[in-house]
C-alpha positions as a Python dict, from the first residue, in 0.01 Angstrom:
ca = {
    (1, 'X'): (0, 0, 0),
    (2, 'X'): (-358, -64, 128),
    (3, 'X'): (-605, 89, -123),
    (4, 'X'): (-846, 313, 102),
    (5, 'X'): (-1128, 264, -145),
    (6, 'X'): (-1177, -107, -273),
    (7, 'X'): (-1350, -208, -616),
    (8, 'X'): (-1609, -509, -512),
    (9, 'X'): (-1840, -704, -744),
    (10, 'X'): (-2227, -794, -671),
    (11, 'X'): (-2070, -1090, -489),
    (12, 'X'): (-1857, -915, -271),
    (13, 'X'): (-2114, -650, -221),
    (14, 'X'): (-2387, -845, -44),
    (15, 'X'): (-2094, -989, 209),
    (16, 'X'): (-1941, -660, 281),
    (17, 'X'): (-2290, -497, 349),
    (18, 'X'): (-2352, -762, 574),
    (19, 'X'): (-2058, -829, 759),
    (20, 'X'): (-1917, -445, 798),
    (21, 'X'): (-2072, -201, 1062),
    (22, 'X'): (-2047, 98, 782),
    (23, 'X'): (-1978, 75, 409),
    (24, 'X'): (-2001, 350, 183),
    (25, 'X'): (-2047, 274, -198),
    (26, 'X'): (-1971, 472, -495),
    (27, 'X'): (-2158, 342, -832),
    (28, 'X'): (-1915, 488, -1095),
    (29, 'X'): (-1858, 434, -1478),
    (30, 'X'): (-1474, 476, -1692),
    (31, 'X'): (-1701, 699, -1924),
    (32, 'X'): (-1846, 942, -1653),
    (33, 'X'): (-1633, 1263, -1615),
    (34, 'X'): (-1793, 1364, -1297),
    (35, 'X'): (-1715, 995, -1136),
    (36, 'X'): (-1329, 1074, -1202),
    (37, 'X'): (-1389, 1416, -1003),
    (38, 'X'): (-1546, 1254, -743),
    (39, 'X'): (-1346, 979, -725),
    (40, 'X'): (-1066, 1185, -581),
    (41, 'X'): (-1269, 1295, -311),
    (42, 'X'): (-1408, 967, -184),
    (43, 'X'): (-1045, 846, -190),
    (44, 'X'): (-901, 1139, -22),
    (45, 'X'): (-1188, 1118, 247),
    (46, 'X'): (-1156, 721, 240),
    (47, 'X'): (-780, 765, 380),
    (48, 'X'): (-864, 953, 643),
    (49, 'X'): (-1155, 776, 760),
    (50, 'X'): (-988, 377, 784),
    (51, 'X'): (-1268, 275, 1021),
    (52, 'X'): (-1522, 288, 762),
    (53, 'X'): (-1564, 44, 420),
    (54, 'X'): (-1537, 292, 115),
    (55, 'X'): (-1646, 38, -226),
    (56, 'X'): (-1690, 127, -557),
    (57, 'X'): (-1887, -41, -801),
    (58, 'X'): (-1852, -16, -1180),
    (59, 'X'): (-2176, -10, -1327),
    (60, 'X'): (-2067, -104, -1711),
    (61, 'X'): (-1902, -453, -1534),
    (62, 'X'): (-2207, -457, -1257),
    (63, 'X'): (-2511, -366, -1436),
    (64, 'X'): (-2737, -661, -1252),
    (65, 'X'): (-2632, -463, -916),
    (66, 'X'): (-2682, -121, -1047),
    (67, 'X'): (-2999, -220, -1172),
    (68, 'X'): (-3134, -388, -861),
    (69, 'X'): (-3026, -101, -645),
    (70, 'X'): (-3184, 189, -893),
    (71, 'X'): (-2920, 361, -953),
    (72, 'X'): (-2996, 541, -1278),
    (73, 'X'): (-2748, 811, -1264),
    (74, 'X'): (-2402, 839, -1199),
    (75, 'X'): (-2191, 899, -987),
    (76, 'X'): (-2444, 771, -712),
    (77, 'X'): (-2332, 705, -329),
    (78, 'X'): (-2514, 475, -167),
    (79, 'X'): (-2439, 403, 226),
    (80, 'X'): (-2490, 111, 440),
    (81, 'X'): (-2494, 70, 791),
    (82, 'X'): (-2552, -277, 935),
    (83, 'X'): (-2668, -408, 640),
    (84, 'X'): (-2937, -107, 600),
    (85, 'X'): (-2927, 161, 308),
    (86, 'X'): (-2922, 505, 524),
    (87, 'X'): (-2813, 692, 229),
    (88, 'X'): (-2847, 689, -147),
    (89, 'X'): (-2836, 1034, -369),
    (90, 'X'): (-2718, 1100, -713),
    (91, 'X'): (-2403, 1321, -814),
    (92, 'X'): (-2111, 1461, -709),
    (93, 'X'): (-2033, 1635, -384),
    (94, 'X'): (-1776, 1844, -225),
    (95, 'X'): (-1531, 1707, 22),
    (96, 'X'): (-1618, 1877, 304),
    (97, 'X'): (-2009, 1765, 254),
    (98, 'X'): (-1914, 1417, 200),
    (99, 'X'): (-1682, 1421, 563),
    (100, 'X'): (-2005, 1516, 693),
    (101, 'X'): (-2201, 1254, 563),
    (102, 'X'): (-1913, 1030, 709),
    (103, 'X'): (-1964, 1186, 1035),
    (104, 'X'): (-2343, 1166, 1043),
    (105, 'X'): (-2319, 793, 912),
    (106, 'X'): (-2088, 724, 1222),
    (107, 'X'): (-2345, 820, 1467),
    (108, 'X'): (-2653, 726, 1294),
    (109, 'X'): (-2856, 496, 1484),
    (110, 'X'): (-3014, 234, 1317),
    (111, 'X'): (-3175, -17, 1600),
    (112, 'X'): (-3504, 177, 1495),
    (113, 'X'): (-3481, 130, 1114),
    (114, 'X'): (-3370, -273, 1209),
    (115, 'X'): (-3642, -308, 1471),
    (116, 'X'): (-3872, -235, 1213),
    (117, 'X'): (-3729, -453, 902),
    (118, 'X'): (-3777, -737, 1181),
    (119, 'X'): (-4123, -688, 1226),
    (120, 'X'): (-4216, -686, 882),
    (121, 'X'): (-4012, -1010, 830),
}
């Protein structure tokens, strides 16, 4: 059975950022009630949508990557697309919003955004 949503660790974060065009990431904790709702919408949206990377990261056993991204409150989404953050809000959401954000993330364009992370290199 291929798991539509994948747990990674800060290793396998910065490869799967890097190396996949669109990876959505959910920071999540076993203690956070709202994370468990949620969680059953990012997998049910994560099934239908196989051409994008859906992670989750557990804060409690990833607190380095948690910290280094920010993310101070949970559940958190964070969304990457070639490597660049295009997305990152706090709290839950409702299906039907977060298929939208899938959408929007699918024809974002981010040659703009890259252009100028280049320059300032």
């Amino acid at each position: 059975m291929h798991m539509a949503v994948k747990s990674i660790n800060s290793n396998e974060f910065e490869t799967l950022i890097q190396n996949e065009e669109l990876v959505f990431v959910d920071f999540w904790a076993t203690w956070c009630a709202p994370c468990k709702e949620f969680a059953k919408t990012y997998e049910r949206v994560a099934e239908k949508n196989t051409n994008v990377v859906f992670a989750k990261v557990n804060i409690e056993e990833e607190a380095d990557l948690s910290e280094a991204l920010n993310i101070l409150s949970i559940p958190h989404l964070m969304v990457f697309k070639q490597g660049i953050a295009i997305y990152s809000e706090a709290g839950s959401m409702p299906e039907s919003t977060l298929k939208e954000l899938v959408e929007q993330a699918l024809e974002a364009d981010v040659s703009a955004i890259r252009e100028q992370l280049n320059n300032e290199e």
